[in-house]
Structures are given as structure tokens and as C-alpha cells.
PDB file of C-alpha atoms and ligand atoms in Angstrom:
ATOM      1  CA  UNK V 197      17.954  34.858   9.637  1.00  0.00           C
ATOM      2  CA  UNK V 198      21.040  35.380   7.405  1.00  0.00           C
ATOM      3  CA  UNK V 199      22.524  38.504   8.926  1.00  0.00           C
ATOM      4  CA  UNK V 200      25.529  40.217   7.365  1.00  0.00           C
ATOM      5  CA  UNK V 201      26.786  43.273   9.220  1.00  0.00           C
ATOM      6  CA  UNK V 202      27.812  45.669   6.464  1.00  0.00           C
ATOM      7  CA  UNK V 203      29.984  48.737   6.773  1.00  0.00           C
ATOM      8  CA  UNK V 204      29.803  51.438   4.136  1.00  0.00           C
ATOM      9  CA  UNK V 205      33.239  53.053   4.319  1.00  0.00           C
ATOM     10  CA  UNK V 206      32.707  56.512   2.876  1.00  0.00           C
ATOM     11  CA  UNK V 207      35.997  58.216   2.102  1.00  0.00           C
ATOM     12  CA  UNK V 208      36.724  61.890   2.278  1.00  0.00           C
ATOM     13  CA  UNK V 209      38.641  63.596  -0.513  1.00  0.00           C
ATOM     14  CA  UNK V 210      41.872  62.278  -1.988  1.00  0.00           C
ATOM     15  CA  UNK V 211      44.073  64.981  -3.439  1.00  0.00           C
ATOM     16  CA  UNK V 212      46.139  64.553  -6.592  1.00  0.00           C
ATOM     17  CA  UNK V 213      49.312  64.624  -4.512  1.00  0.00           C
ATOM     18  CA  UNK V 214      48.199  61.957  -2.001  1.00  0.00           C
ATOM     19  CA  UNK V 215      50.096  58.676  -2.184  1.00  0.00           C
ATOM     20  CA  UNK V 216      48.427  55.284  -2.444  1.00  0.00           C
ATOM     21  CA  UNK V 217      50.135  54.325   0.820  1.00  0.00           C
ATOM     22  CA  UNK V 218      48.414  57.204   2.632  1.00  0.00           C
ATOM     23  CA  UNK V 219      45.045  56.259   1.123  1.00  0.00           C
ATOM     24  CA  UNK V 220      45.438  52.580   2.022  1.00  0.00           C
ATOM     25  CA  UNK V 221      46.291  53.595   5.611  1.00  0.00           C
ATOM     26  CA  UNK V 222      42.959  55.461   5.747  1.00  0.00           C
ATOM     27  CA  UNK V 223      41.156  52.415   4.347  1.00  0.00           C
ATOM     28  CA  UNK V 224      42.759  50.198   6.984  1.00  0.00           C
ATOM     29  CA  UNK V 225      41.619  52.605   9.718  1.00  0.00           C
ATOM     30  CA  UNK V 226      38.036  52.379   8.372  1.00  0.00           C
ATOM     31  CA  UNK V 227      38.333  48.597   8.127  1.00  0.00           C
ATOM     32  CA  UNK V 228      39.500  48.399  11.750  1.00  0.00           C
ATOM     33  CA  UNK V 229      36.579  50.584  12.811  1.00  0.00           C
ATOM     34  CA  UNK V 230      34.311  48.152  10.966  1.00  0.00           C
ATOM     35  CA  UNK V 231      35.930  45.124  12.573  1.00  0.00           C
ATOM     36  CA  UNK V 232      35.597  46.676  16.035  1.00  0.00           C
ATOM     37  CA  UNK V 233      31.909  47.313  15.263  1.00  0.00           C
ATOM     38  CA  UNK V 234      31.282  43.697  14.226  1.00  0.00           C
ATOM     39  CA  UNK V 235      31.240  44.159  10.434  1.00  0.00           C
ATOM     40  CA  UNK V 236      31.370  41.096   8.191  1.00  0.00           C
ATOM     41  CA  UNK V 237      31.801  43.102   4.986  1.00  0.00           C
ATOM     42  CA  UNK V 238      33.182  46.609   4.407  1.00  0.00           C
ATOM     43  CA  UNK V 239      32.442  48.421   1.139  1.00  0.00           C
ATOM     44  CA  UNK V 240      34.690  51.244  -0.140  1.00  0.00           C
ATOM     45  CA  UNK V 241      34.031  53.751  -2.986  1.00  0.00           C
ATOM     46  CA  UNK V 242      34.689  53.813  -6.739  1.00  0.00           C
ATOM     47  CA  UNK V 243      38.320  54.541  -7.769  1.00  0.00           C
ATOM     48  CA  UNK V 244      39.154  54.799  -4.091  1.00  0.00           C
ATOM     49  CA  UNK V 245      42.949  54.494  -4.281  1.00  0.00           C
ATOM     50  CA  UNK V 246      43.421  57.870  -5.977  1.00  0.00           C
ATOM     51  CA  UNK V 247      41.813  61.188  -6.640  1.00  0.00           C
ATOM     52  CA  UNK V 248      39.006  61.133  -9.224  1.00  0.00           C
ATOM     53  CA  UNK V 249      41.524  61.590 -12.055  1.00  0.00           C
ATOM     54  CA  UNK V 250      38.975  61.618 -14.967  1.00  0.00           C
ATOM     55  CA  UNK V 251      38.346  65.271 -14.154  1.00  0.00           C
ATOM     56  CA  UNK V 252      41.814  66.039 -15.488  1.00  0.00           C
ATOM     57  CA  UNK V 253      42.570  66.216 -19.232  1.00  0.00           C
ATOM     58  CA  UNK V 254      45.709  64.217 -20.011  1.00  0.00           C
ATOM     59  CA  UNK V 255      47.224  63.638 -23.474  1.00  0.00           C
ATOM     60  CA  UNK V 256      50.220  61.566 -22.413  1.00  0.00           C
ATOM     61  CA  UNK V 257      49.257  57.885 -21.975  1.00  0.00           C
ATOM     62  CA  UNK V 258      52.148  57.269 -19.576  1.00  0.00           C
ATOM     63  CA  UNK V 259      50.742  60.000 -17.350  1.00  0.00           C
ATOM     64  CA  UNK V 260      47.277  58.404 -17.550  1.00  0.00           C
ATOM     65  CA  UNK V 261      48.587  54.948 -16.742  1.00  0.00           C
ATOM     66  CA  UNK V 262      50.091  56.181 -13.478  1.00  0.00           C
ATOM     67  CA  UNK V 263      46.542  56.228 -12.056  1.00  0.00           C
ATOM     68  CA  UNK V 264      45.973  52.560 -12.912  1.00  0.00           C
ATOM     69  CA  UNK V 265      46.737  49.288 -11.069  1.00  0.00           C
ATOM     70  CA  UNK V 266      48.387  46.511 -13.080  1.00  0.00           C
ATOM     71  CA  UNK V 267      47.513  43.775 -10.588  1.00  0.00           C
ATOM     72  CA  UNK V 268      45.306  43.308  -7.573  1.00  0.00           C
ATOM     73  CA  UNK V 269      46.373  42.933  -4.857  1.00  0.00           C
ATOM     74  CA  UNK V 270      49.622  44.796  -5.484  1.00  0.00           C
ATOM     75  CA  UNK V 271      52.320  46.275  -3.283  1.00  0.00           C
ATOM     76  CA  UNK V 272      50.215  49.261  -2.314  1.00  0.00           C
ATOM     77  CA  UNK V 273      47.034  47.347  -1.470  1.00  0.00           C
ATOM     78  CA  UNK V 274      48.526  44.183   0.062  1.00  0.00           C
ATOM     79  CA  UNK V 275      48.435  45.697   3.599  1.00  0.00           C
ATOM     80  CA  UNK V 276      44.675  46.210   3.204  1.00  0.00           C
ATOM     81  CA  UNK V 277      44.145  42.621   2.056  1.00  0.00           C
ATOM     82  CA  UNK V 278      46.352  41.378   4.916  1.00  0.00           C
ATOM     83  CA  UNK V 279      44.390  43.323   7.540  1.00  0.00           C
ATOM     84  CA  UNK V 280      41.054  42.151   6.077  1.00  0.00           C
ATOM     85  CA  UNK V 281      42.321  38.553   6.181  1.00  0.00           C
ATOM     86  CA  UNK V 282      43.599  38.960   9.716  1.00  0.00           C
ATOM     87  CA  UNK V 283      40.272  40.361  10.917  1.00  0.00           C
ATOM     88  CA  UNK V 284      38.185  37.935   8.861  1.00  0.00           C
ATOM     89  CA  UNK V 285      36.307  40.645   6.974  1.00  0.00           C
ATOM     90  CA  UNK V 286      35.228  40.622   3.348  1.00  0.00           C
ATOM     91  CA  UNK V 287      35.889  43.827   1.404  1.00  0.00           C
ATOM     92  CA  UNK V 288      34.836  45.480  -1.827  1.00  0.00           C
ATOM     93  CA  UNK V 289      36.501  48.480  -3.441  1.00  0.00           C
ATOM     94  CA  UNK V 290      36.958  50.205  -6.763  1.00  0.00           C
ATOM     95  CA  UNK V 291      40.152  50.995  -8.683  1.00  0.00           C
ATOM     96  CA  UNK V 292      41.394  51.766 -12.181  1.00  0.00           C
ATOM     97  CA  UNK V 293      42.476  48.493 -13.798  1.00  0.00           C
ATOM     98  CA  UNK V 294      45.137  48.170 -16.511  1.00  0.00           C
ATOM     99  CA  UNK V 295      45.161  44.614 -17.856  1.00  0.00           C
ATOM    100  CA  UNK V 296      48.238  42.776 -19.165  1.00  0.00           C
ATOM    101  CA  UNK V 297      46.765  43.291 -22.682  1.00  0.00           C
ATOM    102  CA  UNK V 298      46.759  47.065 -22.129  1.00  0.00           C
ATOM    103  CA  UNK V 299      43.014  47.474 -21.600  1.00  0.00           C
ATOM    104  CA  UNK V 300      41.667  50.084 -19.184  1.00  0.00           C
ATOM    105  CA  UNK V 301      38.622  49.551 -16.985  1.00  0.00           C
ATOM    106  CA  UNK V 302      36.891  51.208 -14.054  1.00  0.00           C
ATOM    107  CA  UNK V 303      36.745  48.115 -11.850  1.00  0.00           C
ATOM    108  CA  UNK V 304      35.606  46.879  -8.474  1.00  0.00           C
ATOM    109  CA  UNK V 305      36.346  43.639  -6.658  1.00  0.00           C
ATOM    110  CA  UNK V 306      34.695  41.639  -3.910  1.00  0.00           C
ATOM    111  CA  UNK V 307      36.548  39.307  -1.548  1.00  0.00           C
ATOM    112  CA  UNK V 308      35.493  36.639   0.893  1.00  0.00           C
ATOM    113  CA  UNK V 309      36.562  36.642   4.548  1.00  0.00           C
ATOM    114  CA  UNK V 310      39.966  35.139   3.660  1.00  0.00           C
ATOM    115  CA  UNK V 311      40.864  38.011   1.345  1.00  0.00           C
ATOM    116  CA  UNK V 312      40.405  35.882  -1.779  1.00  0.00           C
ATOM    117  CA  UNK V 313      38.844  37.791  -4.677  1.00  0.00           C
ATOM    118  CA  UNK V 314      35.510  36.107  -5.468  1.00  0.00           C
ATOM    119  CA  UNK V 315      34.051  38.693  -7.834  1.00  0.00           C
ATOM    120  CA  UNK V 316      35.173  41.327 -10.299  1.00  0.00           C
ATOM    121  CA  UNK V 317      33.029  43.930 -12.050  1.00  0.00           C
ATOM    122  CA  UNK V 318      33.975  46.450 -14.742  1.00  0.00           C
ATOM    123  CA  UNK V 319      31.842  49.581 -15.046  1.00  0.00           C
ATOM    124  CA  UNK V 320      29.388  49.344 -17.932  1.00  0.00           C
ATOM    125  CA  UNK V 321      27.779  52.809 -18.005  1.00  0.00           C
ATOM    126  CA  UNK V 322      30.635  55.275 -18.488  1.00  0.00           C
ATOM    127  CA  UNK V 323      29.433  58.885 -18.206  1.00  0.00           C
ATOM    128  CA  UNK V 324      31.065  61.978 -19.635  1.00  0.00           C
ATOM    129  CA  UNK V 325      33.035  62.469 -22.814  1.00  0.00           C
ATOM    130  CA  UNK V 326      36.263  61.493 -24.580  1.00  0.00           C
ATOM    131  CA  UNK V 327      37.600  64.872 -25.769  1.00  0.00           C
ATOM    132  CA  UNK V 328      38.225  68.131 -23.916  1.00  0.00           C
ATOM    133  CA  UNK V 329      34.899  69.989 -23.622  1.00  0.00           C
ATOM    134  CA  UNK V 330      35.353  73.768 -23.218  1.00  0.00           C
ATOM    135  CA  UNK V 331      31.634  74.227 -22.490  1.00  0.00           C
ATOM    136  CA  UNK V 332      31.783  72.336 -19.207  1.00  0.00           C
ATOM    137  CA  UNK V 333      32.715  73.931 -15.897  1.00  0.00           C
ATOM    138  CA  UNK V 334      35.026  70.941 -15.375  1.00  0.00           C
ATOM    139  CA  UNK V 335      35.844  67.792 -17.297  1.00  0.00           C
ATOM    140  CA  UNK V 336      34.490  64.266 -16.858  1.00  0.00           C
ATOM    141  CA  UNK V 337      36.691  62.145 -19.133  1.00  0.00           C
ATOM    142  CA  UNK V 338      35.673  58.613 -18.217  1.00  0.00           C
ATOM    143  CA  UNK V 339      34.929  57.839 -21.873  1.00  0.00           C
ATOM    144  CA  UNK V 340      38.510  58.845 -22.688  1.00  0.00           C
ATOM    145  CA  UNK V 341      40.325  56.806 -20.056  1.00  0.00           C
ATOM    146  CA  UNK V 342      38.187  53.640 -19.793  1.00  0.00           C
ATOM    147  CA  UNK V 343      36.470  51.234 -22.105  1.00  0.00           C
ATOM    148  CA  UNK V 344      33.012  49.923 -21.195  1.00  0.00           C
ATOM    149  CA  UNK V 345      33.101  46.898 -18.941  1.00  0.00           C
ATOM    150  CA  UNK V 346      33.088  43.483 -20.612  1.00  0.00           C
ATOM    151  CA  UNK V 347      32.028  41.291 -17.702  1.00  0.00           C
ATOM    152  CA  UNK V 348      28.334  42.146 -17.483  1.00  0.00           C
ATOM    153  CA  UNK V 349      26.373  42.318 -14.242  1.00  0.00           C
ATOM    154  CA  UNK V 350      27.119  39.086 -12.411  1.00  0.00           C
ATOM    155  CA  UNK V 351      26.314  37.880  -8.909  1.00  0.00           C
ATOM    156  CA  UNK V 352      28.378  35.638  -6.670  1.00  0.00           C
ATOM    157  CA  UNK V 353      27.571  33.399  -3.717  1.00  0.00           C
ATOM    158  CA  UNK V 354      29.518  34.901  -0.836  1.00  0.00           C
ATOM    159  CA  UNK V 355      28.881  34.601   2.898  1.00  0.00           C
ATOM    160  CA  UNK V 356      25.677  32.631   2.286  1.00  0.00           C
ATOM    161  CA  UNK V 357      24.139  35.372   0.110  1.00  0.00           C
ATOM    162  CA  UNK V 358      23.906  36.364  -3.562  1.00  0.00           C
ATOM    163  CA  UNK V 359      26.006  39.490  -4.052  1.00  0.00           C
ATOM    164  CA  UNK V 360      26.510  41.727  -7.073  1.00  0.00           C
ATOM    165  CA  UNK V 361      28.327  44.983  -7.803  1.00  0.00           C
ATOM    166  CA  UNK V 362      27.933  48.026  -9.991  1.00  0.00           C
ATOM    167  CA  UNK V 363      29.761  51.367 -10.065  1.00  0.00           C
ATOM    168  CA  UNK V 364      28.570  54.949  -9.722  1.00  0.00           C
ATOM    169  CA  UNK V 365      26.658  55.969 -12.872  1.00  0.00           C
ATOM    170  CA  UNK V 366      25.385  52.364 -13.192  1.00  0.00           C
ATOM    171  CA  UNK V 367      23.195  53.074 -10.159  1.00  0.00           C
ATOM    172  CA  UNK V 368      21.013  55.419 -12.203  1.00  0.00           C
ATOM    173  CA  UNK V 369      20.006  52.697 -14.718  1.00  0.00           C
ATOM    174  CA  UNK V 370      17.204  50.273 -13.810  1.00  0.00           C
ATOM    175  CA  UNK V 371      18.698  47.689 -16.180  1.00  0.00           C
ATOM    176  CA  UNK V 372      21.701  47.396 -13.861  1.00  0.00           C
ATOM    177  CA  UNK V 373      19.666  46.218 -10.904  1.00  0.00           C
ATOM    178  CA  UNK V 374      17.241  44.100 -12.907  1.00  0.00           C
ATOM    179  CA  UNK V 375      19.961  42.031 -14.588  1.00  0.00           C
ATOM    180  CA  UNK V 376      21.359  41.233 -11.133  1.00  0.00           C
ATOM    181  CA  UNK V 377      17.831  40.839  -9.723  1.00  0.00           C
ATOM    182  CA  UNK V 378      17.168  38.200 -12.359  1.00  0.00           C
ATOM    183  CA  UNK V 379      20.120  36.261 -10.919  1.00  0.00           C
ATOM    184  CA  UNK V 380      18.639  36.489  -7.434  1.00  0.00           C
ATOM    185  CA  UNK V 381      20.814  39.332  -6.111  1.00  0.00           C
ATOM    186  CA  UNK V 382      20.199  39.938  -2.419  1.00  0.00           C
ATOM    187  CA  UNK V 383      22.908  42.555  -1.986  1.00  0.00           C
ATOM    188  CA  UNK V 384      24.198  45.072  -4.532  1.00  0.00           C
ATOM    189  CA  UNK V 385      27.204  47.136  -3.539  1.00  0.00           C
ATOM    190  CA  UNK V 386      28.487  50.191  -5.349  1.00  0.00           C
ATOM    191  CA  UNK V 387      30.852  53.086  -4.952  1.00  0.00           C
ATOM    192  CA  UNK V 388      30.570  56.529  -6.466  1.00  0.00           C
ATOM    193  CA  UNK V 389      32.401  59.799  -7.221  1.00  0.00           C
ATOM    194  CA  UNK V 390      29.630  62.263  -7.994  1.00  0.00           C
ATOM    195  CA  UNK V 391      30.506  65.940  -8.466  1.00  0.00           C
ATOM    196  CA  UNK V 392      28.325  68.114  -6.196  1.00  0.00           C
ATOM    197  CA  UNK V 393      27.439  70.375  -9.115  1.00  0.00           C
ATOM    198  CA  UNK V 394      26.413  69.445 -12.654  1.00  0.00           C
ATOM    199  CA  UNK V 395      29.277  70.498 -14.958  1.00  0.00           C
ATOM    200  CA  UNK V 396      26.725  71.418 -17.659  1.00  0.00           C
ATOM    201  CA  UNK V 397      24.094  73.090 -15.437  1.00  0.00           C
ATOM    202  CA  UNK V 398      25.468  75.105 -12.553  1.00  0.00           C
ATOM    203  CA  UNK V 399      22.139  75.495 -10.749  1.00  0.00           C
ATOM    204  CA  UNK V 400      21.880  71.730 -10.286  1.00  0.00           C
ATOM    205  CA  UNK V 401      23.656  71.503  -6.941  1.00  0.00           C
ATOM    206  CA  UNK V 402      24.153  69.060  -4.082  1.00  0.00           C
ATOM    207  CA  UNK V 403      20.550  68.970  -2.863  1.00  0.00           C
ATOM    208  CA  UNK V 404      19.159  67.833  -6.201  1.00  0.00           C
ATOM    209  CA  UNK V 405      22.090  65.508  -6.869  1.00  0.00           C
ATOM    210  CA  UNK V 406      21.762  63.813  -3.488  1.00  0.00           C
ATOM    211  CA  UNK V 407      18.055  63.385  -4.144  1.00  0.00           C
ATOM    212  CA  UNK V 408      18.670  61.658  -7.496  1.00  0.00           C
ATOM    213  CA  UNK V 409      21.444  59.493  -6.113  1.00  0.00           C
ATOM    214  CA  UNK V 410      19.276  58.221  -3.293  1.00  0.00           C
ATOM    215  CA  UNK V 411      16.156  57.942  -5.460  1.00  0.00           C
ATOM    216  CA  UNK V 412      17.977  55.635  -7.874  1.00  0.00           C
ATOM    217  CA  UNK V 413      19.310  53.353  -5.164  1.00  0.00           C
ATOM    218  CA  UNK V 414      15.982  53.182  -3.314  1.00  0.00           C
ATOM    219  CA  UNK V 415      14.172  52.270  -6.531  1.00  0.00           C
ATOM    220  CA  UNK V 416      16.770  49.619  -7.425  1.00  0.00           C
ATOM    221  CA  UNK V 417      16.503  48.080  -3.964  1.00  0.00           C
ATOM    222  CA  UNK V 418      12.696  48.079  -3.821  1.00  0.00           C
ATOM    223  CA  UNK V 419      12.059  46.895  -7.377  1.00  0.00           C
ATOM    224  CA  UNK V 420      14.400  43.929  -6.943  1.00  0.00           C
ATOM    225  CA  UNK V 421      13.827  43.328  -3.233  1.00  0.00           C
ATOM    226  CA  UNK V 422      17.547  43.546  -2.518  1.00  0.00           C
ATOM    227  CA  UNK V 423      19.808  45.442  -0.143  1.00  0.00           C
ATOM    228  CA  UNK V 424      21.749  48.254  -1.829  1.00  0.00           C
ATOM    229  CA  UNK V 425      24.864  49.744  -0.267  1.00  0.00           C
ATOM    230  CA  UNK V 426      26.090  52.922  -1.974  1.00  0.00           C
ATOM    231  CA  UNK V 427      29.353  54.453  -0.814  1.00  0.00           C
ATOM    232  CA  UNK V 428      30.736  57.851  -1.778  1.00  0.00           C
ATOM    233  CA  UNK V 429      34.128  59.353  -2.165  1.00  0.00           C
ATOM    234  CA  UNK V 430      33.192  62.806  -0.923  1.00  0.00           C
ATOM    235  CA  UNK V 431      34.475  66.281  -0.189  1.00  0.00           C
ATOM    236  CA  UNK V 432      36.767  68.731  -1.900  1.00  0.00           C
ATOM    237  CA  UNK V 433      39.401  67.187  -4.176  1.00  0.00           C
ATOM    238  CA  UNK V 434      41.770  69.921  -5.349  1.00  0.00           C
ATOM    239  CA  UNK V 435      38.900  72.423  -5.529  1.00  0.00           C
ATOM    240  CA  UNK V 436      36.366  69.982  -7.006  1.00  0.00           C
ATOM    241  CA  UNK V 437      33.568  69.057  -4.556  1.00  0.00           C
ATOM    242  CA  UNK V 438      32.102  65.543  -4.508  1.00  0.00           C
ATOM    243  CA  UNK V 439      28.815  64.460  -2.898  1.00  0.00           C
ATOM    244  CA  UNK V 440      28.638  62.433   0.286  1.00  0.00           C
ATOM    245  CA  UNK V 441      25.330  60.799   1.146  1.00  0.00           C
ATOM    246  CA  UNK V 442      26.477  57.180   1.427  1.00  0.00           C
ATOM    247  CA  UNK V 443      23.515  54.964   2.282  1.00  0.00           C
ATOM    248  CA  UNK V 444      22.428  51.464   3.138  1.00  0.00           C
ATOM    249  CA  UNK V 445      18.979  50.805   1.632  1.00  0.00           C
ATOM    250  CA  UNK V 446      16.806  47.876   2.704  1.00  0.00           C
ATOM    251  CA  UNK V 447      14.851  45.633   0.302  1.00  0.00           C
ATOM    252  CA  UNK V 448      11.751  47.783   0.849  1.00  0.00           C
ATOM    253  CA  UNK V 449      13.572  50.862  -0.406  1.00  0.00           C
ATOM    254  CA  UNK V 450      14.056  52.500   2.994  1.00  0.00           C
ATOM    255  CA  UNK V 451      17.359  54.085   4.005  1.00  0.00           C
ATOM    256  CA  UNK V 452      18.536  52.399   7.211  1.00  0.00           C
ATOM    257  CA  UNK V 453      21.920  54.152   7.490  1.00  0.00           C
ATOM    258  CA  UNK V 454      23.158  57.407   5.976  1.00  0.00           C
ATOM    259  CA  UNK V 455      26.491  59.251   6.185  1.00  0.00           C
ATOM    260  CA  UNK V 456      26.344  62.741   7.677  1.00  0.00           C
ATOM    261  CA  UNK V 457      29.714  64.124   6.684  1.00  0.00           C
ATOM    262  CA  UNK V 458      31.888  64.458   3.595  1.00  0.00           C
ATOM    263  CA  UNK V 459      34.828  62.831   5.360  1.00  0.00           C
ATOM    264  CA  UNK V 460      36.054  59.303   6.132  1.00  0.00           C
ATOM    265  CA  UNK V 461      32.973  57.893   7.864  1.00  0.00           C
ATOM    266  CA  UNK V 462      31.665  54.409   8.476  1.00  0.00           C
ATOM    267  CA  UNK V 463      27.947  53.651   8.310  1.00  0.00           C
ATOM    268  CA  UNK V 464      26.906  50.239   9.622  1.00  0.00           C
ATOM    269  CA  UNK V 465      23.786  48.107   9.511  1.00  0.00           C
ATOM    270  CA  UNK V 466      23.025  44.456  10.260  1.00  0.00           C
ATOM    271  CA  UNK V 467      21.429  43.378   6.977  1.00  0.00           C
ATOM    272  CA  UNK V 468      19.268  40.263   7.066  1.00  0.00           C
ATOM    273  CA  UNK V 469      19.403  38.638   3.637  1.00  0.00           C
ATOM    274  CA  UNK V 470      16.168  36.789   4.440  1.00  0.00           C
ATOM    275  CA  UNK V 471      14.424  40.190   4.415  1.00  0.00           C
ATOM    276  CA  UNK V 472      14.652  39.949   0.590  1.00  0.00           C
ATOM    277  CA  UNK V 473      12.476  36.871   0.421  1.00  0.00           C
ATOM    278  CA  UNK V 474       9.019  38.390   0.929  1.00  0.00           C
ATOM    279  CA  UNK V 475       9.292  40.858  -1.954  1.00  0.00           C
ATOM    280  CA  UNK V 476      10.942  38.284  -4.217  1.00  0.00           C
ATOM    281  CA  UNK V 477       8.073  35.847  -3.602  1.00  0.00           C
ATOM    282  CA  UNK V 478       5.198  38.336  -3.873  1.00  0.00           C
ATOM    283  CA  UNK V 479       5.014  41.629  -5.781  1.00  0.00           C
ATOM    284  CA  UNK V 480       8.424  41.135  -7.426  1.00  0.00           C
ATOM    285  CA  UNK V 481       8.149  37.415  -8.080  1.00  0.00           C
ATOM    286  CA  UNK V 482       9.647  37.858 -11.532  1.00  0.00           C
ATOM    287  CA  UNK V 483       8.734  34.418 -12.804  1.00  0.00           C
ATOM    288  CA  UNK V 484       5.010  34.940 -12.188  1.00  0.00           C
ATOM    289  CA  UNK V 485       4.646  38.590 -13.132  1.00  0.00           C
ATOM    290  CA  UNK V 486       7.193  39.706 -15.732  1.00  0.00           C
ATOM    291  CA  UNK V 487       5.930  39.999 -19.336  1.00  0.00           C
ATOM    292  CA  UNK V 488       9.039  39.682 -21.435  1.00  0.00           C
ATOM    293  CA  UNK V 489       7.046  39.741 -24.695  1.00  0.00           C
ATOM    294  CA  UNK V 490       6.730  43.509 -24.083  1.00  0.00           C
ATOM    295  CA  UNK V 491      10.334  44.260 -23.137  1.00  0.00           C
ATOM    296  CA  UNK V 492      12.084  43.629 -26.473  1.00  0.00           C
ATOM    297  CA  UNK V 493      13.005  47.278 -27.036  1.00  0.00           C
ATOM    298  CA  UNK V 494      15.144  47.291 -23.923  1.00  0.00           C
ATOM    299  CA  UNK V 495      17.626  44.965 -25.582  1.00  0.00           C
ATOM    300  CA  UNK V 496      17.226  45.957 -29.232  1.00  0.00           C
ATOM    301  CA  UNK V 497      17.308  49.760 -29.030  1.00  0.00           C
ATOM    302  CA  UNK V 498      19.542  52.287 -27.224  1.00  0.00           C
ATOM    303  CA  UNK V 499      18.193  55.760 -28.101  1.00  0.00           C
ATOM    304  CA  UNK V 500      14.620  57.014 -28.393  1.00  0.00           C
ATOM    305  CA  UNK V 501      12.699  56.165 -31.563  1.00  0.00           C
ATOM    306  CA  UNK V 502       9.273  57.731 -31.943  1.00  0.00           C
ATOM    307  CA  UNK V 503       6.628  55.587 -33.666  1.00  0.00           C
ATOM    308  CA  UNK V 504       6.922  56.241 -37.412  1.00  0.00           C
ATOM    309  CA  UNK V 505      10.554  57.476 -37.285  1.00  0.00           C
TER     310      UNK V 505
HETATM  311  N1  CDV I 289      31.679  58.672 -11.522  1.00  0.00           N
HETATM  312  C1  CDV I 289      30.446  58.788 -12.065  1.00  0.00           C
HETATM  313  O1  CDV I 289      29.975  57.885 -12.732  1.00  0.00           O
HETATM  314  N2  CDV I 289      29.795  59.970 -11.880  1.00  0.00           N
HETATM  315  C2  CDV I 289      28.520  60.259 -12.461  1.00  0.00           C
HETATM  316  C3  CDV I 289      28.368  61.739 -12.682  1.00  0.00           C
HETATM  317  C4  CDV I 289      29.246  62.207 -13.792  1.00  0.00           C
HETATM  318  C5  CDV I 289      26.947  62.132 -12.998  1.00  0.00           C
HETATM  319  C6  CDV I 289      27.364  59.774 -11.604  1.00  0.00           C
HETATM  320  O2  CDV I 289      26.434  59.188 -12.167  1.00  0.00           O
HETATM  321  O3  CDV I 289      27.356  60.019 -10.396  1.00  0.00           O
END
């Protein structure tokens, strides 16, 4: 048995005016709750140090860059790293990264129990648009503020398990999970900021969006025989509602823990990494069953091409 007690630290809304210090204090409170409950690893959401700023149109790059972190840890997040170190807990969280070369990424990191960063991921599938779109009920400008991640979908050996990360919209793409599955991923963690209503279709509300969110994570877990931990930033941010529904999904695709609120809430489950083995050695034994001679289109084509086009 290789048991890792995992806490999914869902966060309630962060308003535009909230300071990073106030947010980090909330993260430390969730971390302490996790430590008291025996957690080995606590996972926080996407872009969890600030409000979901890509909903706001900004023209001034200096204004944009205020939402980004130039180093990690930094002054604002060092207290979180220190508490994680002190309590011997690994953490993962998402933030907006501004590199020394001036590049902008939607990033997440993974630490070990000493607070050392062992993994970094930069979001590959950026949803939304780059220019102001008057036809949407609200903006989703990730394509304006970030460039697509350049690190691929890697996995790391951490706490005696193979761990990988993705971020929000990545969870809807089977390729995300499979690339990590092909590296033996046993645990995939992710954070998300998902508006409760589709900005381009107002009758697609929270019920349908929760269904799709969970469906994607269950499928990714089952088809790769891996644990998936998906953690929301939820609730009403300056009048813009975000979904909750954080879940821990087992390698059979069953939800074993689910958040009930849209506030700061910790979900916990003792995840046995050995539970991945059966599926990986039977129905999803990739080496025996995959037929790569038929998968070429996945890597050579992005959009749909009908035969004869
Ligand atoms: N932050 C995200 O990536 N959000 C998308 C929304 C825009 C659909 C998501 O896939 O949840």
C-alpha cells in the first residue's frame, strides 16, 4: 500500500481588491486544516493568489503585469512555503508567472514535503480569446494574457508516486491525461476557474457545467488508471460566479470526495497509489493494447478534416 492522504483545498472567491497577503492567509488556514487531518499533500486551485483577472479587458501591460509573480516563492508566498515546510506537507498551486525574459504563463508548481519545488507545469490549452469580444456576456482573455505552455505534460517522482499536473481547460482534453498516462502517472492534480455560466450560451448553467467538469476528470482517471484531484476556485468574484465541485476521483473513475460549498473548503481522501496498478496491468496496459499505427492524426492535425477535403 502506498497511501498519500490528499487534501483538495477549494477556495472561495477572491475579489479584485483582495491582497495577496489575505489570500495566502486563507491558504495557510486550509493547509493547517489539512495538516490537522493528516494530509501529506494539499492541492490549491488555478491562479489562486488573485481574482480570475482574465475576465477583465486590460490594454496597459503594466496593469496586466501586476497580476503576475516574478519569482516563486516570493515575499507574498514565502509564509505558505514556510508553513508547508514546518508541517511537512507537499503543496501544489497555480499562479500567473512572469519570467525574467518577459514571458507570461498560467503556471502551477508541485513541492515535496520540504517545500522544494519538484515540478512546474505551464498551461497548454488556453481557452477564450485575445481581443475584446462584445458578443460575450463577459470576457475570457487567457489568449491575450498568456502564451501556451512550453513544458509539456511531465510527471515527477514525488512521495513514492508518479505525479503530474494540468490546469483547468486541460482537463477537458483526453490528450492531456494520456501523455501523462504514458509516463506512468498515478496522480494528476489540477486547479480550475470555471465560470458557472457559458459566456456564449446563457442557458448553459452550473448543472451542465459541473456535469462536464466531472465527466472529463472521471474519464481521464479511468482511462489512465490514475487518481485525479480537481480543485476549484469558486463563488462570486466581483459579480462573476465560478463553479465549485472540487473532486477526488479514484483510478476507476469514481468520485471519492466532493466539495459541497462554493467557499474555502477542504476535501480529503487517503489515496492508495497501488490502486492504479490493476487497471494499468489489465484493460489499460498501454504496451499490450494501444495501436499507435492508427493514432497519427492526433499529432499531425488540429482541426477537423473530412475525407476528401
Ligand atoms: N480557466 C479555464 O480554463 N476555464 C475554462 C472555461 C473558460 C470553459 C474551463 O475549461 O473551465
